[in-house]
Coordinates of C-alpha atoms and ligand atoms in Angstrom, one line a residue:
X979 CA 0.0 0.0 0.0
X980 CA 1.4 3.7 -1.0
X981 CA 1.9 6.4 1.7
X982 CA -0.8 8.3 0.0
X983 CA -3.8 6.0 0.5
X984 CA -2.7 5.1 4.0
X985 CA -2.8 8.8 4.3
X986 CA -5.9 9.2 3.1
X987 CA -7.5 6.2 4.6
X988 CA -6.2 7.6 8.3
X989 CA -7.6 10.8 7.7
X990 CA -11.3 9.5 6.5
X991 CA -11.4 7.4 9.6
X992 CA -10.2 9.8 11.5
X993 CA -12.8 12.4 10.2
X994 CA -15.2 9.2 10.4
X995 CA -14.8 9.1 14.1
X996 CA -15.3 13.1 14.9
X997 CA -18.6 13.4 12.5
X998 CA -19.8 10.2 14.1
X999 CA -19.0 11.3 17.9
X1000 CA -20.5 14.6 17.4
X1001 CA -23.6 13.2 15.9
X1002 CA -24.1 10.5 18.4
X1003 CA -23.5 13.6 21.0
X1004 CA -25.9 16.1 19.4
X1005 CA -28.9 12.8 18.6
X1006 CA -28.4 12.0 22.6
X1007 CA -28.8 15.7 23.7
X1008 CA -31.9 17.1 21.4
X1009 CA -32.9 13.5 23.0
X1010 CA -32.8 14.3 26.5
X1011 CA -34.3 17.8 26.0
X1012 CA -37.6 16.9 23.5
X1013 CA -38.0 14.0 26.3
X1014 CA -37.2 16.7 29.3
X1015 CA -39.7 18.7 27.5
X1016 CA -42.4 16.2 27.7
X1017 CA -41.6 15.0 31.3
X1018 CA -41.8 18.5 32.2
X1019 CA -45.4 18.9 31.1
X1020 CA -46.9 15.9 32.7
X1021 CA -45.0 17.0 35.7
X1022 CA -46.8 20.7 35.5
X1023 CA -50.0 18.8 34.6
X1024 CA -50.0 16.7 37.7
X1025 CA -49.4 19.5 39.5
X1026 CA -53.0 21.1 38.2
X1027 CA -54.8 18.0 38.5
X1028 CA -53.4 17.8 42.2
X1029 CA -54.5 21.3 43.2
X1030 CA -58.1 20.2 41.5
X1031 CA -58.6 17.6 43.9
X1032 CA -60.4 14.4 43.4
X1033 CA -64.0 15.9 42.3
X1034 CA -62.8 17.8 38.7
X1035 CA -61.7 14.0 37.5
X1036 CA -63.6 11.6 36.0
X1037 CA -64.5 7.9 37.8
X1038 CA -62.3 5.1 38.1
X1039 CA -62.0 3.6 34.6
X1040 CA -62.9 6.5 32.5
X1041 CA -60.0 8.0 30.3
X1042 CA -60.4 11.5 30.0
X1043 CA -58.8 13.7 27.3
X1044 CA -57.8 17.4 28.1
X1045 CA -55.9 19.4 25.1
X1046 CA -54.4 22.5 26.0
X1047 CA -54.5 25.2 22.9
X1048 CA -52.3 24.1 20.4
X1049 CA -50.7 21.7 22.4
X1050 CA -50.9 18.0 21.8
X1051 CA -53.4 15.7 23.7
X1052 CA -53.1 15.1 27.5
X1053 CA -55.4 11.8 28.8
X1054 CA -55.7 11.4 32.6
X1055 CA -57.3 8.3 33.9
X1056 CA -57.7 7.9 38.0
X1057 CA -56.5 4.2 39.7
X1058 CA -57.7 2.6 42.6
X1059 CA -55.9 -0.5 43.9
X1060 CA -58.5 -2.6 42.3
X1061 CA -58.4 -0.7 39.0
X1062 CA -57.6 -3.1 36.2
X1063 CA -57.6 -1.3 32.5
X1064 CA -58.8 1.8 32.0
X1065 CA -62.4 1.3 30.4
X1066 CA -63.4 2.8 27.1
X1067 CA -66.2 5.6 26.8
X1068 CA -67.0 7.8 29.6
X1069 CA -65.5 11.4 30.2
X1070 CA -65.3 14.5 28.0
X1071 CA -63.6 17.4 27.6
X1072 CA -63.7 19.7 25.2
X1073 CA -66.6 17.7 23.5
X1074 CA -64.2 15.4 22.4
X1075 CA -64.0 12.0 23.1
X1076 CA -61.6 9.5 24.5
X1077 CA -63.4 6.4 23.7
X1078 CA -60.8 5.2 21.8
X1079 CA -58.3 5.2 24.4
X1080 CA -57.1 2.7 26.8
X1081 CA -54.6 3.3 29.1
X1082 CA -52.3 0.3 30.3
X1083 CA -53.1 -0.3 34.7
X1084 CA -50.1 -1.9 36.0
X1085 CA -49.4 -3.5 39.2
X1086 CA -47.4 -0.8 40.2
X1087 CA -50.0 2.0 39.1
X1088 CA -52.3 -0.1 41.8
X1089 CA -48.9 0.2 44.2
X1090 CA -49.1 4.0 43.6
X1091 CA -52.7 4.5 44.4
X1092 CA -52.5 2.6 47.7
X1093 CA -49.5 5.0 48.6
X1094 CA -47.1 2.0 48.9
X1095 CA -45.1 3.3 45.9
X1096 CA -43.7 6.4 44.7
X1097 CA -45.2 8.9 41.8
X1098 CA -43.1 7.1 38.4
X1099 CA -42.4 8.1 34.4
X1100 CA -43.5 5.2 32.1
X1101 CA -43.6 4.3 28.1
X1102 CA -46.4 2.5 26.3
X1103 CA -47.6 1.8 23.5
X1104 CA -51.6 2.3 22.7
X1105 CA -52.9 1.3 19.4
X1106 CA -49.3 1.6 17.4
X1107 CA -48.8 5.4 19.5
X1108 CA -46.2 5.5 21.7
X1109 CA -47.2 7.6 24.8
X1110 CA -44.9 8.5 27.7
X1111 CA -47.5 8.9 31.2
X1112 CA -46.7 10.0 34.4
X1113 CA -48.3 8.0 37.9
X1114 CA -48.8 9.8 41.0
X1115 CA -51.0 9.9 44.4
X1116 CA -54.1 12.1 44.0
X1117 CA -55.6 11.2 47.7
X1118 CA -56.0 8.3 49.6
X1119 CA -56.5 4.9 47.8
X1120 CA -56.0 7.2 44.7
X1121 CA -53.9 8.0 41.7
X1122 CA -53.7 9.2 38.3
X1123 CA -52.1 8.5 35.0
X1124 CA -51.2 11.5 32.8
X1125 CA -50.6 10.2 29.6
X1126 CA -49.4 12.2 26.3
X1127 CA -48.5 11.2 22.7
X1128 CA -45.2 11.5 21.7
X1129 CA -45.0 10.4 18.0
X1130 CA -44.0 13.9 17.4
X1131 CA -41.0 13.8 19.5
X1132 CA -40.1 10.8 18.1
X1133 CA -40.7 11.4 14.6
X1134 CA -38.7 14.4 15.4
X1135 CA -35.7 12.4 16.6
X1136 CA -36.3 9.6 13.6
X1137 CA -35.6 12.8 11.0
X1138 CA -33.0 14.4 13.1
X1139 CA -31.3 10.8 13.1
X1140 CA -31.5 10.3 9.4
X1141 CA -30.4 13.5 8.5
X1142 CA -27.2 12.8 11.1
X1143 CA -26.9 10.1 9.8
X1144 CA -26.5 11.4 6.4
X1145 CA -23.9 14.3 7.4
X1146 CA -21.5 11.3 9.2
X1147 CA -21.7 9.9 5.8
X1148 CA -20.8 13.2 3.9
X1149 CA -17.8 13.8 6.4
X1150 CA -16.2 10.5 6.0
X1151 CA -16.5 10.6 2.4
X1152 CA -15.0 14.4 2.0
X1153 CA -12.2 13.4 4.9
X1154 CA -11.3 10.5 2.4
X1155 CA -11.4 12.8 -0.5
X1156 CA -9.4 15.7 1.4
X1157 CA -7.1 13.4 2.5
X1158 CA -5.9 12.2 -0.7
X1159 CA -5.7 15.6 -1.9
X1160 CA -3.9 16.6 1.1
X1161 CA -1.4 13.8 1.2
X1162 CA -0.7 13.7 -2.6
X1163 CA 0.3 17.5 -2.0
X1164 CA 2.4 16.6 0.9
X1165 CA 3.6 13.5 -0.7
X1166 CA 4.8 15.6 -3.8
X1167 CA 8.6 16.0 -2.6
X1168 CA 9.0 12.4 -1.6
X1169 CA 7.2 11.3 -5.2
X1170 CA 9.6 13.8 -7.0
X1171 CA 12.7 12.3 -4.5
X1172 CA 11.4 8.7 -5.2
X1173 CA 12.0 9.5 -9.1
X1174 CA 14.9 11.2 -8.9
X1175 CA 16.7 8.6 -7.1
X1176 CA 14.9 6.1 -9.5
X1177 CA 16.6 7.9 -11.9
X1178 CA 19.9 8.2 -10.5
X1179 CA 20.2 4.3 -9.8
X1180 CA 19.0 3.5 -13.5
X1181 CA 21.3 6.5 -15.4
X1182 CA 24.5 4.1 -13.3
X1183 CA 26.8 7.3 -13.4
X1184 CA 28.4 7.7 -9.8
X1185 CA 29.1 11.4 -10.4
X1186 CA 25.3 12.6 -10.7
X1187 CA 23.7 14.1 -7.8
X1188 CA 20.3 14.3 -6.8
X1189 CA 19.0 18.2 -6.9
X1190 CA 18.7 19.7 -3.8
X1191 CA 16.1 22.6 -2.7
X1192 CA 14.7 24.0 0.1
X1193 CA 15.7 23.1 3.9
X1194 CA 12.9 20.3 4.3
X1195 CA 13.6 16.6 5.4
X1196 CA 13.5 15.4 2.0
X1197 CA 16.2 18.0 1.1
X1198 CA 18.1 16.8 4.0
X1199 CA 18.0 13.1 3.3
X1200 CA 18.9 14.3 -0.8
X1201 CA 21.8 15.5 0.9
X1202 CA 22.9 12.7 3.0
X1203 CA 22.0 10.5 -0.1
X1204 CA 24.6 12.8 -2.2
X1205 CA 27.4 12.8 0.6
X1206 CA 26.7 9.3 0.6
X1207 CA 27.0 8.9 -3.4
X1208 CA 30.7 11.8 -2.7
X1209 CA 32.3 9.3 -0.7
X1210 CA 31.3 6.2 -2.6
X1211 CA 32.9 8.2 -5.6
X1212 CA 36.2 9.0 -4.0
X1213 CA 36.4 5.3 -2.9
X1214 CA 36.3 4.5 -6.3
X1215 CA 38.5 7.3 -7.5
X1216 CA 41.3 6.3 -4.8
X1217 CA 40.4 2.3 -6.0
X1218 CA 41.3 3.4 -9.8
X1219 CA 44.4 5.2 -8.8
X1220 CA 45.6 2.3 -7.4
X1221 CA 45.4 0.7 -10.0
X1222 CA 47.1 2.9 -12.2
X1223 CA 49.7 3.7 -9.2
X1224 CA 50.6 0.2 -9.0
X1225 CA 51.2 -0.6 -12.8
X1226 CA 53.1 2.1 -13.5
X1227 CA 55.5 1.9 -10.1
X1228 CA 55.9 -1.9 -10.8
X1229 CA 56.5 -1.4 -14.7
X1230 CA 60.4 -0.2 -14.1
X1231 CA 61.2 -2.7 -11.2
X1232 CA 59.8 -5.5 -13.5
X1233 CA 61.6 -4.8 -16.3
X1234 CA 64.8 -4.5 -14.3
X1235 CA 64.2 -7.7 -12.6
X1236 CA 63.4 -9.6 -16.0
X1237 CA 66.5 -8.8 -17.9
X1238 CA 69.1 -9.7 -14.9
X1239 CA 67.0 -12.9 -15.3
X1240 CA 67.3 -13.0 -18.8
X1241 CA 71.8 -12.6 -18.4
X1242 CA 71.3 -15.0 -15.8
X1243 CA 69.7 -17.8 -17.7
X1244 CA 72.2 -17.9 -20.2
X1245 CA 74.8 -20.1 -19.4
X1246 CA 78.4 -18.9 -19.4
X1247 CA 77.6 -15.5 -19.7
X1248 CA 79.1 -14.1 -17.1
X1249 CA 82.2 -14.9 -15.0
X1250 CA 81.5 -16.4 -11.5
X1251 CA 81.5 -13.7 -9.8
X1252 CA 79.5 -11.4 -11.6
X1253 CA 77.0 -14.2 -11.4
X1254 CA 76.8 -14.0 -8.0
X1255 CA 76.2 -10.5 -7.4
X1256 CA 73.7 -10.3 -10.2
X1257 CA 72.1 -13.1 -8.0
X1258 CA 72.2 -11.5 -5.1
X1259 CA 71.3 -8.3 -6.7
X1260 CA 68.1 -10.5 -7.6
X1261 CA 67.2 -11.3 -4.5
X1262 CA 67.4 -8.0 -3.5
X1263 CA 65.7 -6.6 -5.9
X1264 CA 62.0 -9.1 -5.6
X1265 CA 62.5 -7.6 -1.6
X1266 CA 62.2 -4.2 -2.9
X1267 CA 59.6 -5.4 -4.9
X1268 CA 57.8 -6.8 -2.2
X1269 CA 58.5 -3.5 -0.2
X1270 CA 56.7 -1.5 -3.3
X1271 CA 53.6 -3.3 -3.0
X1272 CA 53.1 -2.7 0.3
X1273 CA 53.9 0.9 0.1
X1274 CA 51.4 1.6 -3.2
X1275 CA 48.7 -0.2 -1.5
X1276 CA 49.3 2.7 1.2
X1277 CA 49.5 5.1 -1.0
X1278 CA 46.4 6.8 -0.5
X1279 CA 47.5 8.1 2.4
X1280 CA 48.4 12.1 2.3
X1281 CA 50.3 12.4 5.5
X1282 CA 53.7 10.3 6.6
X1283 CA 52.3 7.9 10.0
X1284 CA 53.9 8.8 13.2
X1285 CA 54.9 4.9 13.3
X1286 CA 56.6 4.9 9.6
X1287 CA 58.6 7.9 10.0
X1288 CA 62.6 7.7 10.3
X1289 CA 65.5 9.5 9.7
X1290 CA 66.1 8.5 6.2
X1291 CA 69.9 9.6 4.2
X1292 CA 68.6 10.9 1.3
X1293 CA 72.0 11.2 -0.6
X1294 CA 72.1 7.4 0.2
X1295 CA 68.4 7.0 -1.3
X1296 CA 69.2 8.9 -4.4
X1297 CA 72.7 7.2 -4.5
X1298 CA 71.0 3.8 -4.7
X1299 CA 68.6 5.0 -7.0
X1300 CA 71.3 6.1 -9.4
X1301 CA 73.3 2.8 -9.2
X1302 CA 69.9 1.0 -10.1
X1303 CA 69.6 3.2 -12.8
X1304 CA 72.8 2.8 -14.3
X1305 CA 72.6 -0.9 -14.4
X1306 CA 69.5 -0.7 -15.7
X1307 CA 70.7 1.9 -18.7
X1308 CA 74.6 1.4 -19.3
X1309 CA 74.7 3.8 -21.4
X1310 CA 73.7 6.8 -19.5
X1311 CA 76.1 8.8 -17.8
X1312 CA 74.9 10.7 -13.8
X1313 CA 77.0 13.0 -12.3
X1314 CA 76.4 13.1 -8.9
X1315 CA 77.1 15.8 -6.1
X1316 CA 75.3 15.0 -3.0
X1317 CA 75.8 16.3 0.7
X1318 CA 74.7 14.0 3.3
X1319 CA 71.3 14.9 4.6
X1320 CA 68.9 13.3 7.0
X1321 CA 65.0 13.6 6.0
X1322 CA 62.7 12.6 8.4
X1323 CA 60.8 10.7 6.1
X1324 CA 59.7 6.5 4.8
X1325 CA 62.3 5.5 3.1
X1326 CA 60.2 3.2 -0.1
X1327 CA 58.4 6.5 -0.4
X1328 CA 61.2 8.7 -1.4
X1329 CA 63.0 6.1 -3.3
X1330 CA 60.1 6.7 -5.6
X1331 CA 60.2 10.2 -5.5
X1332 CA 63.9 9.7 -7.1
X1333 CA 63.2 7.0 -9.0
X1334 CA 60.3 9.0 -10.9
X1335 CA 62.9 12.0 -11.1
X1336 CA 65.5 9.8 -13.1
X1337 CA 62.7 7.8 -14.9
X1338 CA 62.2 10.9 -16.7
X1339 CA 65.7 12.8 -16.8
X1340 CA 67.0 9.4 -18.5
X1341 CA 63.9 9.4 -21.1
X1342 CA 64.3 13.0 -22.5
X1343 CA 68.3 12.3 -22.3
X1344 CA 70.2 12.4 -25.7
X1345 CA 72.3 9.7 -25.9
X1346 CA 75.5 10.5 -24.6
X1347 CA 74.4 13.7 -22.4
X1348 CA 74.9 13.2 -19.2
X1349 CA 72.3 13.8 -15.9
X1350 CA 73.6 16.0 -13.1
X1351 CA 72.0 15.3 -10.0
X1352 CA 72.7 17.4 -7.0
X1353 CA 71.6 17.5 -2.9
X1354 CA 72.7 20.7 -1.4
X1355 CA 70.8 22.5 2.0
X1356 CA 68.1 20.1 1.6
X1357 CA 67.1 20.8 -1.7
X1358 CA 67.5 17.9 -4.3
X1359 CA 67.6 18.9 -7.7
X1360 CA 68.0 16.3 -11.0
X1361 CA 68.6 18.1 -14.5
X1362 CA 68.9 16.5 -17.7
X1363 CA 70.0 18.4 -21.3
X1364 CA 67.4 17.2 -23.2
X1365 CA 64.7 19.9 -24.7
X1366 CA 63.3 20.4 -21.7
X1367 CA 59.6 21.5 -20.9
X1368 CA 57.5 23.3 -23.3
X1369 CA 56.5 26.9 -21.6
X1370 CA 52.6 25.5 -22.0
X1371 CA 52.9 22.1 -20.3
X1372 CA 54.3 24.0 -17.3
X1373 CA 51.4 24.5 -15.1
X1374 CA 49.9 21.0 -15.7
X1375 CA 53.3 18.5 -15.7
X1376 CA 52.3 17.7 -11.7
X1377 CA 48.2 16.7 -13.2
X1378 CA 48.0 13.0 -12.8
X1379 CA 48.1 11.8 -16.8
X1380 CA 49.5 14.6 -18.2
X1381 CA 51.6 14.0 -21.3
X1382 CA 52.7 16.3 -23.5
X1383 CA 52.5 16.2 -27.2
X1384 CA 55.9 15.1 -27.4
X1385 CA 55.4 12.7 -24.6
X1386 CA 53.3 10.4 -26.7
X1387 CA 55.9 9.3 -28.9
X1388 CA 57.9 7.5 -25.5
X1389 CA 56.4 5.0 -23.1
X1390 CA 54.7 6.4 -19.7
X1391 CA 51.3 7.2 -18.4
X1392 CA 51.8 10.7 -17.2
X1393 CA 52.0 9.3 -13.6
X1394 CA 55.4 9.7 -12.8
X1395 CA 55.6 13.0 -11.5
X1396 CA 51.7 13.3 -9.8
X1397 CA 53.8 10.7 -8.0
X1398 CA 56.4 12.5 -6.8
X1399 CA 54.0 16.0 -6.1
X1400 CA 52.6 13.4 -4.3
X1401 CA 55.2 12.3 -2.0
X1402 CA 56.8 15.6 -1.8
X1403 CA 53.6 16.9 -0.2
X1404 CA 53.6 14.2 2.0
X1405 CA 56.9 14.5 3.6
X1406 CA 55.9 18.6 3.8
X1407 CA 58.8 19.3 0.5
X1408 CA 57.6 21.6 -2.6
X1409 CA 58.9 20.5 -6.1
X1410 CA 59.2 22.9 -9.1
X1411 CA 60.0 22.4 -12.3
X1412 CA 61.3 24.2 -15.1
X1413 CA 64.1 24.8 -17.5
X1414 CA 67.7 25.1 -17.0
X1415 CA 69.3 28.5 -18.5
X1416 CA 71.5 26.4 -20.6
X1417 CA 68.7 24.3 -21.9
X1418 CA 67.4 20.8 -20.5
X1419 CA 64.0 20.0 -18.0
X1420 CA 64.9 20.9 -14.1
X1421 CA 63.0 19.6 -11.6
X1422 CA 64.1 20.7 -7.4
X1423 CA 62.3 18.9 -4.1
X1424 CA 62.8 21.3 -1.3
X1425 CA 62.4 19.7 2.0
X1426 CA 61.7 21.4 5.1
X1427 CA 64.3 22.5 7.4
X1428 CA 66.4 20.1 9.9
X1429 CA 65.4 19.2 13.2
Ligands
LIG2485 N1 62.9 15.7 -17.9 C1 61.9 16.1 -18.7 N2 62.1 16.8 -19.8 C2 61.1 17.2 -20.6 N3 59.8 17.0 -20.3 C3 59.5 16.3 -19.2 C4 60.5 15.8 -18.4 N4 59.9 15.2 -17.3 C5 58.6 15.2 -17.6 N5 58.3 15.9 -18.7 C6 57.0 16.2 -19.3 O1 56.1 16.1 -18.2 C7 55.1 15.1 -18.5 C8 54.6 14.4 -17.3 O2 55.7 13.7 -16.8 P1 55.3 12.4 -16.0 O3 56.6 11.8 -15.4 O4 54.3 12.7 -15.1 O5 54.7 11.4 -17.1 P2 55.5 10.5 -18.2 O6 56.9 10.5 -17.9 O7 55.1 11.0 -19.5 O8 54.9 9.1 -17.9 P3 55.2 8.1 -16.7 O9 56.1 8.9 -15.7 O10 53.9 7.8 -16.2 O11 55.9 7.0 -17.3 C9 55.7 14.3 -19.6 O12 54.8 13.7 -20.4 C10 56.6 15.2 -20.3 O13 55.9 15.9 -21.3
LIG2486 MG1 57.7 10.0 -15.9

């Protein structure tokens, strides 16, 4: 069942219940006062007949009818304890006749006029008319029955009845009616929220947003569902950088580790020794390796942990870095001038931030240039004389998969130095990078001052 029609269903029963109360309320109140009205009469009446004494009234048996002007009949009969029904004929009044009446003589009527009980209200019913009478002592051994129609009362009340009855009817049915109108207006945010989000889950794009307006609690849960759908995306974005973090740091180490695999599997190729360093150097290297993984799958982290932090020699980082490097490219000449200088940093991390650096000096390199690399007053700063960076690339070399133009011709994903922004940021250092005045790219890390 929608909202809506439970909506509307509570509000026609509720409306049901407040017609129907109030009409039940007013039926039983116009009740009491016709009824009152009538009681009141008889009681007034009595009250005549008593002050009349015995003489004014007909004898035992004989019905009389009185009318006031206007007003509806009033019989009077008197009871003696050995009345039994009122007889028909006798008395007039009026000129009229009450032949036709018979007035019911109960025990208790009998009771009254032998003063053993108390002046009563009855209802009866003579010839199809109902009649209310009142019984009270007149003298000794005596009493009297006032009796007077009240079909009118009652045929008052049977109208009033159906006429409530038809107004409870009315109410539920416009408390139904309202009540869909009124909850399909209320409703209308959480409908258009419903669809939107409908919507959102069928379009399967995890950057669109639901629309947000106004300050209600359907804006409020549009905008939890949004931070919701913010964080979801940036898991995903970190997940996919991950990805592509971890292919491109693993490419260079692979390679590396595949050709001393590839000298090592031919026989002879080397003299013993030899072998046994590359071998070692092996061993080393799938450690590193190992090391990597464990590092990229932390990468998402933009701050250095308390627990990871060390004093790390940079100058021996970057020196190891450059060794690997010229094993890896025997043809490439680095010259090195590094002071010794303690980073409080994790040492994998800024292995990469070098490695990165030299990835690229030794891929815009001409053959036979050589790469300076220098480390003075905590500044580290690798320079190549290749053609350097174009003016335009500039501002966006540090933009995860940026490549220039010229880029596309070598191998790379534009990674490399997002990688080492990256790093540098986390270890509090700010890299620039730009030309050197005698040509060739530049790139200096600038880490932040001893302790
Ligand atoms: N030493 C350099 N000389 C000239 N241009 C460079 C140099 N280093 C980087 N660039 C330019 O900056 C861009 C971004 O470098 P980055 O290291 O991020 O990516 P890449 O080297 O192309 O690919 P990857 O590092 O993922 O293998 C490069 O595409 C290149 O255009
Ligand atoms: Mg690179």
């Amino acid at each position: 069942m929608t909202i809506r029609r439970r909506l509307a269903i509570t509000s026609a029963v509720a409306v049901a219940i407040a017609v129907a109360g109030a009409s039940l309320a007013s039926y039983v109140a116009v009740r009491a006062s016709l009824l009152a009205d009538v009681d009141d009469s008889l009681r007034a009446q009595m009250e005549r007949v008593t002050q009349m004494g015995v003489r004014a009234l007909p004898g035992p048996g004989l019905v009389r009818r009185g009318a006031r002007f206007g007003g509806p009949p009033m019989y009077s009969h008197v009871v003696t304890p050995t009345s039994t029904l009122a007889a028909a004929g006798g008395g007039q009044d009026n000129g009229e006749s009450a032949s036709d009446v018979r007035l019911p003589v109960t025990e208790r009527d009998r009771a009254v006029a032998d003063g053993s009980a108390p002046a009563y209200f009855w209802d009866a019913d003579v010839h199809g008319v109902p009649i209310r009478g009142l019984t009270g002592p007149l003298a000794t051994g005596v009493a009297i029955e006032l009796a007077r129609p009240v079909e009118e009362v009652q045929s008052a009340l049977a109208s009033l009845g159906i006429i409530l009855l038809v107004v409870t009817g009315a109410g539920i049915a416009a408390g139904a009616g309202l009540g869909w109108a009124v909850s399909g207006r209320a409703l209308r945010p959480v409908t258009r929220f419903t669809a939107d989000t409908e919507a959102l889950a069928d379009a399967d794009d995890i950057s669109r947003r639901l629309p947000v307006a106004g300050d209600d609690e359907i804006a409020r849960l549009a905008r939890v569902f949004n931070s919701t759908l913010d964080r979801l995306e940036s898991s995903a974005d970190a997940q996919r950088r991950l990805v592509a973090d971890a292919s491109h740091e693993l490419r260079t180490p692979l390679a590396s580790l595949r050709a001393n695999i590839e000298v090592l599997q031919q026989p002879g190729s080397l003299p013993a020794q030899e072998h046994d360093a590359l071998l070692r150097d092996v061993v080393e290297q799938t450690e590193e390796l190992g090391a990597l993984v464990t590092d990229i799958v932390r990468a998402g982290e933009t701050e250095v942990r308390e627990d990871e932090a060390q004093d790390v020699r940079l100058d021996e980082v970057v020196a190891h870095v450059i060794a690997r490097v010229l094993r890896l490219h025997p043809g490439v000449t680095v010259r090195r001038d590094l002071s010794p200088t303690v980073i409080d940093g994790v040492p994998e991390r800024l292995h990469r931030l070098v490695a990165n650096l030299l990835d690229n000096a030794v891929k815009w390199t001409p053959p036979g240039q050589p790469i300076d690399v220098t480390l003075h007053d905590r500044v580290l700063v690798v320079r190549d004389h290749g053609p350097g960076f174009a003016e335009e690339d500039l501002p966006h070399v540090f933009e995860r998969f940026y490549r220039s133009d010229e880029a596309r011709g070598k191998p790379g994903s534009g990674l490399g130095l997002a990688i080492v922004r990256q790093v540098a940021a986390m270890h509090g250092a700010t890299v620039t990078a730009g030309n050197a005045p005698g040509g060739g790219g530049i790139v200096s890390v600038t880490f932040p001052g001893g302790r």
